[in-house]
PDB file of C-alpha atoms in Angstrom:
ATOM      1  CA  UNK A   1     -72.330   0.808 -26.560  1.00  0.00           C
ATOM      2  CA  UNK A   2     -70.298   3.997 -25.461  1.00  0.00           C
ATOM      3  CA  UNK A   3     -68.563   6.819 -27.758  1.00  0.00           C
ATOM      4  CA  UNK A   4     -65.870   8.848 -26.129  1.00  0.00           C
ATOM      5  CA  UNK A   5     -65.931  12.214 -27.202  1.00  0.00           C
ATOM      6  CA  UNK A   6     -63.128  13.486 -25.551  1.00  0.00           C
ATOM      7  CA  UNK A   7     -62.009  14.647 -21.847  1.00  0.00           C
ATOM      8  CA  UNK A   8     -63.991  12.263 -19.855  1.00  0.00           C
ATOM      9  CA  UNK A   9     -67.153  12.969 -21.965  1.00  0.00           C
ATOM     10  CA  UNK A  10     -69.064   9.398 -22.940  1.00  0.00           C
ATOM     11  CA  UNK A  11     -72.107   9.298 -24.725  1.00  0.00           C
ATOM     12  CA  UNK A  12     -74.694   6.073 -25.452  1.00  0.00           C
ATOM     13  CA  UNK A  13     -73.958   5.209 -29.067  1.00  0.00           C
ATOM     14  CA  UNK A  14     -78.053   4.989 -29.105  1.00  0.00           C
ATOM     15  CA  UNK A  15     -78.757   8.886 -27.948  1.00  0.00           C
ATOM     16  CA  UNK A  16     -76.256  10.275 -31.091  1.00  0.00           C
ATOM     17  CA  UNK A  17     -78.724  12.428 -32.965  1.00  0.00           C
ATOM     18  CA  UNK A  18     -75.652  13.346 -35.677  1.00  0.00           C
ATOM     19  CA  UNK A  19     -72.138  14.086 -35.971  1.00  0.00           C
ATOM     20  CA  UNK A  20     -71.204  17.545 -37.589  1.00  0.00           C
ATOM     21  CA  UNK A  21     -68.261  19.106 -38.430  1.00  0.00           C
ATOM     22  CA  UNK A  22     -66.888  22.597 -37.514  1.00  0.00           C
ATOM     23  CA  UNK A  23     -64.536  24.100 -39.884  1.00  0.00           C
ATOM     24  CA  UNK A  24     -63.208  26.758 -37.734  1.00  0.00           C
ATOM     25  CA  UNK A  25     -65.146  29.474 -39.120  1.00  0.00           C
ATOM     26  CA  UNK A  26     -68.563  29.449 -38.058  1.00  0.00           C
ATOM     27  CA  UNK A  27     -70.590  32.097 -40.781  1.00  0.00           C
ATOM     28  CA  UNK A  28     -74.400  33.184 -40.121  1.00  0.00           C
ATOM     29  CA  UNK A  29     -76.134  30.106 -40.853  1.00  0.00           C
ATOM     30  CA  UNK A  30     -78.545  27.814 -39.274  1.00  0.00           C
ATOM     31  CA  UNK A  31     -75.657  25.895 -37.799  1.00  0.00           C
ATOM     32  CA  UNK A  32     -74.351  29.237 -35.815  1.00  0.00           C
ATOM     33  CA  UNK A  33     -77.877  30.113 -35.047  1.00  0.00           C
ATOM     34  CA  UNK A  34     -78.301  26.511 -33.801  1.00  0.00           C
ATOM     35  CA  UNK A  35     -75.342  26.414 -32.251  1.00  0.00           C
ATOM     36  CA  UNK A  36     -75.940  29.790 -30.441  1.00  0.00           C
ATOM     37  CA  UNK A  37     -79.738  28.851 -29.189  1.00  0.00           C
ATOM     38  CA  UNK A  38     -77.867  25.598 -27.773  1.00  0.00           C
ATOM     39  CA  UNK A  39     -75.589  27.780 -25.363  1.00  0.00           C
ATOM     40  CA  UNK A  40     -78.560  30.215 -24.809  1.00  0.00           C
ATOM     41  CA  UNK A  41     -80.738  27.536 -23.361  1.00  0.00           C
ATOM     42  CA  UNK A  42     -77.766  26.365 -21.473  1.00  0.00           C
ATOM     43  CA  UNK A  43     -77.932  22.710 -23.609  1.00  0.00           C
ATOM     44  CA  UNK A  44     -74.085  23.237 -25.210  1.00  0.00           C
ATOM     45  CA  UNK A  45     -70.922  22.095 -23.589  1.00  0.00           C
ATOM     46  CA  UNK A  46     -67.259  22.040 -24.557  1.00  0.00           C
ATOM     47  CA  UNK A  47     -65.192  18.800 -24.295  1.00  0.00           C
ATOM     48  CA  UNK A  48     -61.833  19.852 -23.397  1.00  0.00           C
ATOM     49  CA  UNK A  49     -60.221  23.383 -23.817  1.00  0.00           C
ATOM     50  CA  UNK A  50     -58.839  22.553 -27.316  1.00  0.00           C
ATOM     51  CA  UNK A  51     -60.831  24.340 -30.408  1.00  0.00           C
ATOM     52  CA  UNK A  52     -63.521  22.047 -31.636  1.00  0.00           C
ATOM     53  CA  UNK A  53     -63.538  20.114 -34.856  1.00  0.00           C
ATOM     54  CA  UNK A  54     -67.171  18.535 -34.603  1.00  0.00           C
ATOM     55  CA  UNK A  55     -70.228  18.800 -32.525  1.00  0.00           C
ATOM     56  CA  UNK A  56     -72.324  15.981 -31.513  1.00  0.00           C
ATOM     57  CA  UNK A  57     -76.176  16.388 -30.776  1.00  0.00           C
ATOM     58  CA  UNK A  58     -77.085  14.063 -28.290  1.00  0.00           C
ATOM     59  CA  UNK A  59     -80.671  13.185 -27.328  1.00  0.00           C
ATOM     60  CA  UNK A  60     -81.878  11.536 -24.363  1.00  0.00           C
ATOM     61  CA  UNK A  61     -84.648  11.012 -21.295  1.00  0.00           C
ATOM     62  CA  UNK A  62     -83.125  14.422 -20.058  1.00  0.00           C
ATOM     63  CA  UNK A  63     -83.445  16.032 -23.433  1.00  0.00           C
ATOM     64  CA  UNK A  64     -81.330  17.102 -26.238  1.00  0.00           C
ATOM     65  CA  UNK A  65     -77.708  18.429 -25.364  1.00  0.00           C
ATOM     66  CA  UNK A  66     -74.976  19.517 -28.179  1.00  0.00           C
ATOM     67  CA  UNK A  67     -70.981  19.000 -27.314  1.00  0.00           C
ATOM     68  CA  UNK A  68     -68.314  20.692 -28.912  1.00  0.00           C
ATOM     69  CA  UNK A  69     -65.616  17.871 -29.237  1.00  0.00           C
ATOM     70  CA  UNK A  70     -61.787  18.356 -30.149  1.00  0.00           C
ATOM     71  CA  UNK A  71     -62.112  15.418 -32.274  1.00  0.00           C
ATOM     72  CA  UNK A  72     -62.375  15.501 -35.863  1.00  0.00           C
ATOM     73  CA  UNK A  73     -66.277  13.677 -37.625  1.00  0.00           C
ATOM     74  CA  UNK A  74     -64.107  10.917 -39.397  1.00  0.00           C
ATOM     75  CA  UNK A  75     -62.483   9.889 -35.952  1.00  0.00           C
ATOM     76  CA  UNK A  76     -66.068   9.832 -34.101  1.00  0.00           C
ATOM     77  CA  UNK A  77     -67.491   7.616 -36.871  1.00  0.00           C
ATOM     78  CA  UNK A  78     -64.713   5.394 -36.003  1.00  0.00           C
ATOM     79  CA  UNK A  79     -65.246   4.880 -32.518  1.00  0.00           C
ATOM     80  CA  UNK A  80     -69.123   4.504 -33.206  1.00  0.00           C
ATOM     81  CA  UNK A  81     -68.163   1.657 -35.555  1.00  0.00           C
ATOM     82  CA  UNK A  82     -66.174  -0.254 -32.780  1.00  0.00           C
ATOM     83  CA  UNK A  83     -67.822  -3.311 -31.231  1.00  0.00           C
ATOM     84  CA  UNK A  84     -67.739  -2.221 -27.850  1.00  0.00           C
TER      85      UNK A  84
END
């Protein structure tokens, strides 16, 4: 099974690590200093050019990779949840 997380992103349902939310304001925490190792190793990308509500960490065979999706947490539940 497949999860669209926006723009023509697609994930395996089976290589979602976790859905997070962004709130828009990103303080010094071990998210931000996650999120900033991510782009320093060159394992972050951004789904579209809208601001992102949620990030998804995504491991695979290749290794772990984080995308900043325009779509809200409760949405990407959703489309995890759908039989297809």
């Amino acid at each position: 099974m497949y999860v669209h997380l926006g723009a023509d992103v697609i994930v395996r349902k089976s290589d979602i690590v976790g859905i997070f939310e962004l709130d828009g304001k990103i303080t010094p925490t071990l998210t931000a200093t996650y999120l900033k190792n991510a782009e320093k190793d060159g394992r972050l990308e951004s789904v579209g050019f809208d601001l992102p509500k949620s990030f998804v960490i995504v491991k695979n065979k290749d290794g772990e990779k984080v995308y900043l999706s325009p779509i809200a947490v409760a949405s990407l539940l959703k489309r995890c949840e759908l039989p297809f």
